[in-house]
Amino acid sequence: MTLAGRGGHADPGDPQRRLLPAATVGLYEGAHYYRCGAFRPQFDCRMREIDREFCAVCAQQVRRVLLPFSPATVPFVQELRQNIAHQSAVAAGLVPRFAGQTGPGAWVWKPPPSGGRVVRYGSEVTVQLRTGPIP
């Protein structure tokens, strides 16, 4: 029997069939080693099979729980990202001086890095912490 004949699931013993697109969020029965009584947010998730990646909902929850323990947070960037002033500041080469401070004093001009690398707006960028005096 082919995968198409089984409704799209990979395991012939698995009673669930994928009827919706893979990224659809909902309540799918069967999680944490139980076939029923426990639910996962997406059809293919690490809660269903250990060799899968975390689904979008689980990954978001992991980030939310670990965020208070991360070494550097910039809480105001999310708010600023929603307005045009932030886009203008990024385009002008302004970057946050240090986490937590808001207002005009929180922005300092930093020339573009040598080598001509440009990061598109909306890209994810990792931050490396450095110790020492603030310039």
PDB file of C-alpha atoms in Angstrom:
ATOM      1  CA  MET A   1       0.000   0.000   0.000  1.00  0.00           C
ATOM      2  CA  THR A   2       1.338   3.475  -0.836  1.00  0.00           C
ATOM      3  CA  LEU A   3       1.473   6.514   1.403  1.00  0.00           C
ATOM      4  CA  ALA A   4      -1.312   8.106  -0.629  1.00  0.00           C
ATOM      5  CA  GLY A   5      -3.477   5.033  -0.038  1.00  0.00           C
ATOM      6  CA  ARG A   6      -2.998   5.378   3.712  1.00  0.00           C
ATOM      7  CA  GLY A   7      -4.037   9.019   3.816  1.00  0.00           C
ATOM      8  CA  GLY A   8      -0.529  10.465   4.136  1.00  0.00           C
ATOM      9  CA  HIS A   9       0.706   9.097   7.447  1.00  0.00           C
ATOM     10  CA  ALA A  10       4.028   7.280   7.537  1.00  0.00           C
ATOM     11  CA  ASP A  11       3.314   4.504  10.042  1.00  0.00           C
ATOM     12  CA  PRO A  12       0.774   1.840   8.984  1.00  0.00           C
ATOM     13  CA  GLY A  13      -0.101   1.214  12.649  1.00  0.00           C
ATOM     14  CA  ASP A  14      -0.822   4.890  13.282  1.00  0.00           C
ATOM     15  CA  PRO A  15      -4.589   5.501  13.283  1.00  0.00           C
ATOM     16  CA  GLN A  16      -4.285   9.257  12.679  1.00  0.00           C
ATOM     17  CA  ARG A  17      -4.382  10.704   9.189  1.00  0.00           C
ATOM     18  CA  ARG A  18      -3.159  14.135   8.212  1.00  0.00           C
ATOM     19  CA  LEU A  19      -6.226  15.867   6.809  1.00  0.00           C
ATOM     20  CA  LEU A  20      -4.950  19.454   7.131  1.00  0.00           C
ATOM     21  CA  PRO A  21      -1.724  21.178   6.005  1.00  0.00           C
ATOM     22  CA  ALA A  22       1.296  20.396   8.204  1.00  0.00           C
ATOM     23  CA  ALA A  23       1.561  23.915   9.682  1.00  0.00           C
ATOM     24  CA  THR A  24      -2.062  23.970  10.901  1.00  0.00           C
ATOM     25  CA  VAL A  25      -2.299  24.605  14.652  1.00  0.00           C
ATOM     26  CA  GLY A  26      -5.012  22.763  16.542  1.00  0.00           C
ATOM     27  CA  LEU A  27      -5.521  19.935  19.027  1.00  0.00           C
ATOM     28  CA  TYR A  28      -4.145  16.637  17.751  1.00  0.00           C
ATOM     29  CA  GLU A  29      -4.685  13.664  20.011  1.00  0.00           C
ATOM     30  CA  GLY A  30      -1.654  11.684  21.083  1.00  0.00           C
ATOM     31  CA  ALA A  31       1.273  13.228  22.939  1.00  0.00           C
ATOM     32  CA  HIS A  32       3.787  12.352  25.644  1.00  0.00           C
ATOM     33  CA  TYR A  33       3.710   8.613  24.853  1.00  0.00           C
ATOM     34  CA  TYR A  34      -0.101   8.453  25.039  1.00  0.00           C
ATOM     35  CA  ARG A  35      -2.403   7.649  22.124  1.00  0.00           C
ATOM     36  CA  CYS A  36      -5.329   9.461  23.743  1.00  0.00           C
ATOM     37  CA  GLY A  37      -5.978  11.901  26.562  1.00  0.00           C
ATOM     38  CA  ALA A  38      -2.979  14.118  25.756  1.00  0.00           C
ATOM     39  CA  PHE A  39      -2.853  16.595  22.909  1.00  0.00           C
ATOM     40  CA  ARG A  40      -0.186  18.275  20.797  1.00  0.00           C
ATOM     41  CA  PRO A  41      -0.586  21.590  18.940  1.00  0.00           C
ATOM     42  CA  GLN A  42       0.495  20.495  15.432  1.00  0.00           C
ATOM     43  CA  PHE A  43       0.268  17.180  13.615  1.00  0.00           C
ATOM     44  CA  ASP A  44       4.017  16.582  13.288  1.00  0.00           C
ATOM     45  CA  CYS A  45       5.701  17.625  16.499  1.00  0.00           C
ATOM     46  CA  ARG A  46       8.412  16.355  18.789  1.00  0.00           C
ATOM     47  CA  MET A  47       5.606  15.430  21.200  1.00  0.00           C
ATOM     48  CA  ARG A  48       4.513  12.824  18.624  1.00  0.00           C
ATOM     49  CA  GLU A  49       7.877  11.538  17.408  1.00  0.00           C
ATOM     50  CA  ILE A  50      11.195  12.259  19.108  1.00  0.00           C
ATOM     51  CA  ASP A  51      13.107  12.570  15.817  1.00  0.00           C
ATOM     52  CA  ARG A  52      10.947  15.537  14.709  1.00  0.00           C
ATOM     53  CA  GLU A  53      11.673  19.206  15.343  1.00  0.00           C
ATOM     54  CA  PHE A  54       9.525  21.127  17.796  1.00  0.00           C
ATOM     55  CA  CYS A  55       6.456  22.609  16.155  1.00  0.00           C
ATOM     56  CA  ALA A  56       5.961  26.386  16.102  1.00  0.00           C
ATOM     57  CA  VAL A  57       3.832  26.374  19.261  1.00  0.00           C
ATOM     58  CA  CYS A  58       6.261  24.252  21.300  1.00  0.00           C
ATOM     59  CA  ALA A  59       9.269  26.261  20.078  1.00  0.00           C
ATOM     60  CA  GLN A  60       7.536  29.506  21.075  1.00  0.00           C
ATOM     61  CA  GLN A  61       6.776  28.113  24.540  1.00  0.00           C
ATOM     62  CA  VAL A  62      10.392  26.960  25.013  1.00  0.00           C
ATOM     63  CA  ARG A  63      11.644  30.442  24.062  1.00  0.00           C
ATOM     64  CA  ARG A  64       9.092  32.098  26.393  1.00  0.00           C
ATOM     65  CA  VAL A  65      10.146  29.950  29.360  1.00  0.00           C
ATOM     66  CA  LEU A  66      13.900  30.371  28.743  1.00  0.00           C
ATOM     67  CA  LEU A  67      13.798  34.112  27.974  1.00  0.00           C
ATOM     68  CA  PRO A  68      14.103  35.284  31.617  1.00  0.00           C
ATOM     69  CA  PHE A  69      17.290  33.228  31.941  1.00  0.00           C
ATOM     70  CA  SER A  70      18.928  34.534  28.764  1.00  0.00           C
ATOM     71  CA  PRO A  71      21.918  36.797  29.391  1.00  0.00           C
ATOM     72  CA  ALA A  72      20.844  39.715  27.187  1.00  0.00           C
ATOM     73  CA  THR A  73      17.357  40.991  26.537  1.00  0.00           C
ATOM     74  CA  VAL A  74      16.229  44.137  24.796  1.00  0.00           C
ATOM     75  CA  PRO A  75      12.539  44.395  25.729  1.00  0.00           C
ATOM     76  CA  PHE A  76      11.849  47.672  23.948  1.00  0.00           C
ATOM     77  CA  VAL A  77      13.046  46.550  20.506  1.00  0.00           C
ATOM     78  CA  GLN A  78       9.835  44.587  19.902  1.00  0.00           C
ATOM     79  CA  GLU A  79       7.774  47.729  20.542  1.00  0.00           C
ATOM     80  CA  LEU A  80      10.023  49.928  18.409  1.00  0.00           C
ATOM     81  CA  ARG A  81      10.045  47.418  15.567  1.00  0.00           C
ATOM     82  CA  GLN A  82       6.358  48.093  15.019  1.00  0.00           C
ATOM     83  CA  ASN A  83       6.799  51.771  14.182  1.00  0.00           C
ATOM     84  CA  ILE A  84       8.496  53.616  11.360  1.00  0.00           C
ATOM     85  CA  ALA A  85      10.885  55.410  13.752  1.00  0.00           C
ATOM     86  CA  HIS A  86      12.667  52.130  14.453  1.00  0.00           C
ATOM     87  CA  GLN A  87      13.019  51.363  10.752  1.00  0.00           C
ATOM     88  CA  SER A  88      14.506  54.835  10.216  1.00  0.00           C
ATOM     89  CA  ALA A  89      16.906  54.370  13.146  1.00  0.00           C
ATOM     90  CA  VAL A  90      18.119  51.035  11.794  1.00  0.00           C
ATOM     91  CA  ALA A  91      18.537  52.487   8.306  1.00  0.00           C
ATOM     92  CA  ALA A  92      20.586  55.370   9.762  1.00  0.00           C
ATOM     93  CA  GLY A  93      22.944  52.936  11.505  1.00  0.00           C
ATOM     94  CA  LEU A  94      21.635  53.546  15.020  1.00  0.00           C
ATOM     95  CA  VAL A  95      21.804  50.592  17.374  1.00  0.00           C
ATOM     96  CA  PRO A  96      20.742  50.176  21.032  1.00  0.00           C
ATOM     97  CA  ARG A  97      23.523  51.138  23.443  1.00  0.00           C
ATOM     98  CA  PHE A  98      22.525  48.691  26.170  1.00  0.00           C
ATOM     99  CA  ALA A  99      19.482  46.679  27.170  1.00  0.00           C
ATOM    100  CA  GLY A 100      16.648  48.208  29.114  1.00  0.00           C
ATOM    101  CA  GLN A 101      17.280  51.881  28.390  1.00  0.00           C
ATOM    102  CA  THR A 102      14.723  53.651  26.235  1.00  0.00           C
ATOM    103  CA  GLY A 103      14.494  57.109  24.747  1.00  0.00           C
ATOM    104  CA  PRO A 104      16.919  59.119  22.597  1.00  0.00           C
ATOM    105  CA  GLY A 105      19.894  58.397  24.870  1.00  0.00           C
ATOM    106  CA  ALA A 106      19.525  54.667  24.238  1.00  0.00           C
ATOM    107  CA  TRP A 107      20.585  55.014  20.613  1.00  0.00           C
ATOM    108  CA  VAL A 108      24.134  55.620  19.465  1.00  0.00           C
ATOM    109  CA  TRP A 109      25.417  55.889  15.892  1.00  0.00           C
ATOM    110  CA  LYS A 110      27.528  52.971  14.804  1.00  0.00           C
ATOM    111  CA  PRO A 111      29.083  52.918  11.332  1.00  0.00           C
ATOM    112  CA  PRO A 112      28.334  49.885   9.172  1.00  0.00           C
ATOM    113  CA  PRO A 113      30.758  46.991   9.692  1.00  0.00           C
ATOM    114  CA  SER A 114      33.735  46.786   7.393  1.00  0.00           C
ATOM    115  CA  GLY A 115      33.281  44.224   4.684  1.00  0.00           C
ATOM    116  CA  GLY A 116      29.976  45.667   3.517  1.00  0.00           C
ATOM    117  CA  ARG A 117      27.657  43.169   5.206  1.00  0.00           C
ATOM    118  CA  VAL A 118      24.074  44.339   5.280  1.00  0.00           C
ATOM    119  CA  VAL A 119      21.371  42.546   7.246  1.00  0.00           C
ATOM    120  CA  ARG A 120      17.863  42.857   5.871  1.00  0.00           C
ATOM    121  CA  TYR A 121      15.235  44.321   8.170  1.00  0.00           C
ATOM    122  CA  GLY A 122      13.341  41.507   9.894  1.00  0.00           C
ATOM    123  CA  SER A 123      16.302  39.111   9.890  1.00  0.00           C
ATOM    124  CA  GLU A 124      17.219  37.242  13.066  1.00  0.00           C
ATOM    125  CA  VAL A 125      20.560  38.338  14.492  1.00  0.00           C
ATOM    126  CA  THR A 126      22.393  36.714  17.388  1.00  0.00           C
ATOM    127  CA  VAL A 127      24.095  38.908  19.981  1.00  0.00           C
ATOM    128  CA  GLN A 128      27.457  38.129  21.531  1.00  0.00           C
ATOM    129  CA  LEU A 129      27.972  39.542  25.017  1.00  0.00           C
ATOM    130  CA  ARG A 130      31.169  41.374  25.844  1.00  0.00           C
ATOM    131  CA  THR A 131      32.410  42.539  29.217  1.00  0.00           C
ATOM    132  CA  GLY A 132      34.009  45.872  29.975  1.00  0.00           C
ATOM    133  CA  PRO A 133      33.078  49.534  30.075  1.00  0.00           C
ATOM    134  CA  ILE A 134      30.262  50.826  27.913  1.00  0.00           C
ATOM    135  CA  PRO A 135      31.730  53.042  25.163  1.00  0.00           C
TER     136      PRO A 135
END
